Amino acid sequence: MDAKKQVELRYLNAVRCGIDDFPRGTVIETESPDFLIESPECTIGVEITRIFSPAEPNSPQPQSQDNERDLIAERAKAIAVDQSLPPVMVDIYFDSRKLLRKRDRDAIGKALVDIVAANMPAFGDDRSIENRHAADPRFPTQVAAMHIWRFKPLTSHLWQTGNGGIVNENFSPYLQWRINCKNGKVSMYRRKCDACWLVIVADWRGPSAFFTISEKMSGNAYTAAFDRVYFVERYSDRVVMLNTTADAG
């Protein structure tokens, strides 16, 4: 099973654990839809899609910026290992207002490692560093803060992004648009199955995927060609079955 399917299977299992009437049967990897659940009674197709914040005009996709943050953290970790820095755990907090580019990845990674080397905590201690009031002129402008931990049992480096951002709780029109993007494919999906479900996932791996279904939103009705539509919030594995009406098209 490739990496993409492994991720999709985790999302499917979140639905399995989150509802009481998940069908019994054999789960088969496929495409269009992503999975088939076969049982003697029927075959259910499950299409899985993720939701991300829409891009602003003339701006990169927000999820690409989330990915770039992770790549910078990985690059910084590799540099720290190459320089034989003592193992530390580092949370990097990026300024979401600043654009991250691939060409800046090495420079930012090196700058972060230099800051950690210059501010290495004692064993069992930790240290927070904020990029304000020109406290450290070497601080990359794209980074707002860092937190460094130096645990005695730590034997390898762990560099990661500290995620922060606004949680979107009012996105019904955008959610309907995401459903519409899949509605037109249902007739193709039904060639393989008797019923078809759509699973929309907010994976919360970065600010672009910070979505939660509010109480107000959970009462709204959405137009869908699917038999069921589920929304999965991965930070808590909360599963919400959306109220849907048949797609007139």
CSV table of C-alpha atoms in Angstrom, one decimal:
chain,number,residue,atom,x,y,z
A,1,MET,CA,0.0,0.0,0.0
A,2,ASP,CA,1.5,3.3,-1.0
A,3,ALA,CA,1.8,6.3,1.4
A,4,LYS,CA,-1.3,8.1,0.0
A,5,LYS,CA,-3.5,5.0,0.5
A,6,GLN,CA,-2.2,4.5,4.0
A,7,VAL,CA,-3.2,8.1,4.9
A,8,GLU,CA,-6.7,7.5,3.2
A,9,LEU,CA,-7.1,4.3,5.1
A,10,ARG,CA,-6.4,6.1,8.4
A,11,TYR,CA,-9.2,8.5,7.5
A,12,LEU,CA,-11.5,5.6,6.7
A,13,ASN,CA,-10.7,4.0,10.0
A,14,ALA,CA,-11.6,7.3,11.8
A,15,VAL,CA,-15.1,7.0,10.3
A,16,ARG,CA,-15.2,3.3,11.2
A,17,CYS,CA,-14.5,4.2,14.8
A,18,GLY,CA,-16.7,7.3,14.8
A,19,ILE,CA,-20.1,5.9,13.7
A,20,ASP,CA,-22.2,3.0,15.0
A,21,ASP,CA,-23.3,1.5,11.7
A,22,PHE,CA,-20.1,1.3,9.7
A,23,PRO,CA,-20.7,-1.7,7.4
A,24,ARG,CA,-19.1,-5.0,7.9
A,25,GLY,CA,-17.2,-6.3,4.9
A,26,THR,CA,-14.0,-6.5,3.0
A,27,VAL,CA,-12.2,-3.2,2.4
A,28,ILE,CA,-10.7,-3.0,-1.1
A,29,GLU,CA,-8.3,-0.3,-2.3
A,30,THR,CA,-9.4,1.1,-5.6
A,31,GLU,CA,-9.7,4.5,-7.4
A,32,SER,CA,-12.8,6.4,-8.2
A,33,PRO,CA,-13.9,5.9,-5.4
A,34,ASP,CA,-11.0,5.4,-3.1
A,35,PHE,CA,-12.3,2.3,-1.3
A,36,LEU,CA,-15.0,-0.4,-1.8
A,37,ILE,CA,-16.5,-2.1,1.2
A,38,GLU,CA,-17.9,-5.4,0.0
A,39,SER,CA,-20.4,-7.6,1.9
A,40,PRO,CA,-22.9,-10.2,0.8
A,41,GLU,CA,-25.7,-7.6,1.1
A,42,CYS,CA,-24.1,-4.7,-0.9
A,43,THR,CA,-21.0,-2.8,-1.9
A,44,ILE,CA,-20.4,0.7,-0.6
A,45,GLY,CA,-18.0,3.0,-2.2
A,46,VAL,CA,-16.1,5.6,-0.2
A,47,GLU,CA,-14.5,8.7,-1.7
A,48,ILE,CA,-12.1,10.6,0.6
A,49,THR,CA,-11.1,14.2,0.1
A,50,ARG,CA,-9.3,16.8,2.3
A,51,ILE,CA,-10.3,20.4,2.9
A,52,PHE,CA,-7.9,23.3,2.9
A,53,SER,CA,-8.3,27.0,3.1
A,54,PRO,CA,-8.7,28.6,-0.3
A,55,ALA,CA,-5.8,30.6,-1.7
A,56,GLU,CA,-5.9,34.4,-1.8
A,57,PRO,CA,-5.6,35.9,-5.3
A,58,ASN,CA,-2.0,35.7,-6.6
A,59,SER,CA,-0.9,33.7,-3.6
A,60,PRO,CA,0.3,30.1,-3.2
A,61,GLN,CA,-2.0,27.4,-1.9
A,62,PRO,CA,-2.0,27.6,1.9
A,63,GLN,CA,-1.3,23.8,2.2
A,64,SER,CA,1.8,24.4,0.1
A,65,GLN,CA,3.0,26.8,2.8
A,66,ASP,CA,2.2,24.2,5.5
A,67,ASN,CA,4.3,21.7,3.6
A,68,GLU,CA,7.2,24.2,3.2
A,69,ARG,CA,7.3,24.8,6.9
A,70,ASP,CA,7.7,21.0,7.5
A,71,LEU,CA,10.5,20.9,4.9
A,72,ILE,CA,12.3,23.8,6.5
A,73,ALA,CA,12.1,21.9,9.9
A,74,GLU,CA,13.5,18.8,8.2
A,75,ARG,CA,16.3,20.7,6.6
A,76,ALA,CA,17.2,22.4,9.9
A,77,LYS,CA,17.3,19.0,11.6
A,78,ALA,CA,19.6,17.6,8.9
A,79,ILE,CA,22.0,20.5,9.3
A,80,ALA,CA,22.0,20.1,13.1
A,81,VAL,CA,22.9,16.5,12.8
A,82,ASP,CA,25.7,17.3,10.3
A,83,GLN,CA,27.1,19.9,12.7
A,84,SER,CA,26.9,17.3,15.6
A,85,LEU,CA,24.8,19.6,17.8
A,86,PRO,CA,23.6,17.9,21.0
A,87,PRO,CA,20.1,16.3,20.4
A,88,VAL,CA,17.3,18.7,21.1
A,89,MET,CA,13.6,19.1,20.4
A,90,VAL,CA,12.7,22.3,18.7
A,91,ASP,CA,9.3,23.8,17.9
A,92,ILE,CA,9.5,26.4,15.2
A,93,TYR,CA,6.6,29.0,15.0
A,94,PHE,CA,6.4,30.6,11.6
A,95,ASP,CA,4.9,34.0,10.8
A,96,SER,CA,1.9,33.2,8.6
A,97,ARG,CA,2.0,36.6,7.0
A,98,LYS,CA,5.4,35.9,5.5
A,99,LEU,CA,5.8,33.9,2.2
A,100,LEU,CA,8.0,30.8,2.3
A,101,ARG,CA,9.9,29.9,-0.9
A,102,LYS,CA,11.8,26.8,-1.7
A,103,ARG,CA,14.9,28.8,-2.6
A,104,ASP,CA,15.0,30.1,1.0
A,105,ARG,CA,14.8,26.7,2.6
A,106,ASP,CA,18.6,26.2,3.2
A,107,ALA,CA,19.2,29.7,4.4
A,108,ILE,CA,16.3,29.6,6.9
A,109,GLY,CA,17.4,26.1,8.1
A,110,LYS,CA,21.0,27.2,8.6
A,111,ALA,CA,19.9,30.4,10.5
A,112,LEU,CA,17.7,28.3,12.8
A,113,VAL,CA,20.5,25.9,13.6
A,114,ASP,CA,22.8,28.8,14.4
A,115,ILE,CA,20.3,30.3,16.8
A,116,VAL,CA,19.9,26.9,18.6
A,117,ALA,CA,23.6,26.5,18.8
A,118,ALA,CA,24.0,30.0,20.3
A,119,ASN,CA,21.1,29.4,22.8
A,120,MET,CA,21.6,25.8,23.7
A,121,PRO,CA,19.8,25.0,27.0
A,122,ALA,CA,21.5,23.1,29.8
A,123,PHE,CA,20.6,19.4,30.2
A,124,GLY,CA,17.0,19.1,31.5
A,125,ASP,CA,16.2,22.7,30.6
A,126,ASP,CA,14.4,24.5,27.9
A,127,ARG,CA,14.4,28.0,26.3
A,128,SER,CA,12.0,30.2,24.4
A,129,ILE,CA,13.2,32.7,21.8
A,130,GLU,CA,11.0,35.3,20.2
A,131,ASN,CA,11.7,37.3,17.1
A,132,ARG,CA,10.9,40.8,18.3
A,133,HIS,CA,12.7,44.0,19.3
A,134,ALA,CA,15.7,42.8,17.2
A,135,ALA,CA,16.6,40.4,20.0
A,136,ASP,CA,18.6,38.3,17.6
A,137,PRO,CA,19.5,39.9,14.2
A,138,ARG,CA,20.2,36.4,12.8
A,139,PHE,CA,16.5,35.5,13.2
A,140,PRO,CA,14.8,34.8,9.8
A,141,THR,CA,12.0,37.2,9.2
A,142,GLN,CA,9.7,34.3,8.3
A,143,VAL,CA,10.0,32.8,11.9
A,144,ALA,CA,8.1,34.3,14.8
A,145,ALA,CA,9.5,32.2,17.7
A,146,MET,CA,11.3,29.0,18.7
A,147,HIS,CA,11.2,26.8,21.7
A,148,ILE,CA,14.1,24.5,22.5
A,149,TRP,CA,14.1,21.5,24.9
A,150,ARG,CA,17.1,19.6,25.9
A,151,PHE,CA,15.9,16.4,27.7
A,152,LYS,CA,18.5,14.1,29.2
A,153,PRO,CA,17.0,11.0,27.6
A,154,LEU,CA,16.8,12.5,24.2
A,155,THR,CA,19.1,10.6,21.8
A,156,SER,CA,18.2,12.1,18.5
A,157,HIS,CA,17.0,15.5,17.1
A,158,LEU,CA,13.3,16.4,16.8
A,159,TRP,CA,12.6,19.5,14.9
A,160,GLN,CA,8.9,20.3,14.2
A,161,THR,CA,6.6,23.2,13.4
A,162,GLY,CA,4.5,24.6,16.2
A,163,ASN,CA,1.1,25.2,14.6
A,164,GLY,CA,-1.0,28.1,15.4
A,165,GLY,CA,-3.8,29.8,13.4
A,166,ILE,CA,-7.5,30.7,13.2
A,167,VAL,CA,-9.9,27.8,13.3
A,168,ASN,CA,-12.6,28.2,10.7
A,169,GLU,CA,-16.0,27.5,12.1
A,170,ASN,CA,-18.2,29.2,9.5
A,171,PHE,CA,-17.5,27.8,6.1
A,172,SER,CA,-20.8,26.4,4.9
A,173,PRO,CA,-20.6,27.9,1.3
A,174,TYR,CA,-17.1,26.6,0.9
A,175,LEU,CA,-18.0,23.2,2.3
A,176,GLN,CA,-20.9,23.0,-0.3
A,177,TRP,CA,-18.4,23.9,-3.0
A,178,ARG,CA,-16.1,21.1,-1.9
A,179,ILE,CA,-19.1,18.7,-2.1
A,180,ASN,CA,-20.0,20.0,-5.5
A,181,CYS,CA,-16.5,19.2,-6.7
A,182,LYS,CA,-17.3,15.6,-6.1
A,183,ASN,CA,-21.0,15.5,-6.9
A,184,GLY,CA,-20.3,15.3,-10.7
A,185,LYS,CA,-18.3,12.1,-10.3
A,186,VAL,CA,-20.9,10.0,-8.4
A,187,SER,CA,-22.4,8.4,-11.5
A,188,MET,CA,-19.0,7.1,-12.3
A,189,TYR,CA,-18.5,5.8,-8.7
A,190,ARG,CA,-21.8,4.0,-8.8
A,191,ARG,CA,-20.7,1.7,-11.6
A,192,LYS,CA,-18.6,-0.1,-8.9
A,193,CYS,CA,-21.0,0.1,-5.9
A,194,ASP,CA,-24.6,0.1,-4.7
A,195,ALA,CA,-24.2,3.1,-2.4
A,196,CYS,CA,-21.6,5.9,-2.2
A,197,TRP,CA,-20.3,7.9,0.7
A,198,LEU,CA,-18.1,11.0,0.7
A,199,VAL,CA,-15.7,11.6,3.6
A,200,ILE,CA,-14.3,15.2,3.9
A,201,VAL,CA,-11.3,15.4,6.2
A,202,ALA,CA,-9.8,18.4,8.0
A,203,ASP,CA,-6.5,16.8,8.9
A,204,TRP,CA,-5.2,19.7,11.2
A,205,ARG,CA,-1.6,19.1,10.1
A,206,GLY,CA,-1.2,22.8,9.5
A,207,PRO,CA,-3.2,26.1,9.7
A,208,SER,CA,-4.6,25.6,6.2
A,209,ALA,CA,-6.6,22.6,7.5
A,210,PHE,CA,-7.9,24.2,10.8
A,211,PHE,CA,-11.7,23.5,10.3
A,212,THR,CA,-14.3,22.4,12.8
A,213,ILE,CA,-18.0,21.9,12.3
A,214,SER,CA,-19.8,24.3,14.7
A,215,GLU,CA,-23.2,23.6,16.1
A,216,LYS,CA,-24.8,26.0,13.7
A,217,MET,CA,-23.1,24.4,10.7
A,218,SER,CA,-24.1,20.9,11.8
A,219,GLY,CA,-27.8,21.9,11.4
A,220,ASN,CA,-27.3,23.1,7.9
A,221,ALA,CA,-28.4,21.0,4.9
A,222,TYR,CA,-26.0,20.4,2.0
A,223,THR,CA,-26.9,19.4,-1.6
A,224,ALA,CA,-25.1,16.1,-2.4
A,225,ALA,CA,-25.4,13.2,-4.9
A,226,PHE,CA,-23.9,10.9,-2.3
A,227,ASP,CA,-25.9,8.7,0.0
A,228,ARG,CA,-24.0,10.0,3.0
A,229,VAL,CA,-21.4,12.8,3.6
A,230,TYR,CA,-19.2,12.7,6.6
A,231,PHE,CA,-16.9,15.4,8.0
A,232,VAL,CA,-13.8,14.2,10.0
A,233,GLU,CA,-11.8,16.5,12.3
A,234,ARG,CA,-8.5,14.7,12.8
A,235,TYR,CA,-7.3,16.6,15.8
A,236,SER,CA,-10.1,14.8,17.8
A,237,ASP,CA,-11.2,12.2,15.3
A,238,ARG,CA,-14.7,13.7,15.6
A,239,VAL,CA,-17.0,12.4,12.9
A,240,VAL,CA,-20.0,14.4,11.8
A,241,MET,CA,-22.6,13.1,9.4
A,242,LEU,CA,-23.9,16.1,7.4
A,243,ASN,CA,-27.5,16.7,6.7
A,244,THR,CA,-27.9,16.3,2.9
A,245,THR,CA,-30.6,16.7,0.3
A,246,ALA,CA,-30.5,15.0,-3.1
A,247,ASP,CA,-28.6,16.7,-5.8
A,248,ALA,CA,-31.2,17.9,-8.3
A,249,GLY,CA,-28.7,17.4,-11.1
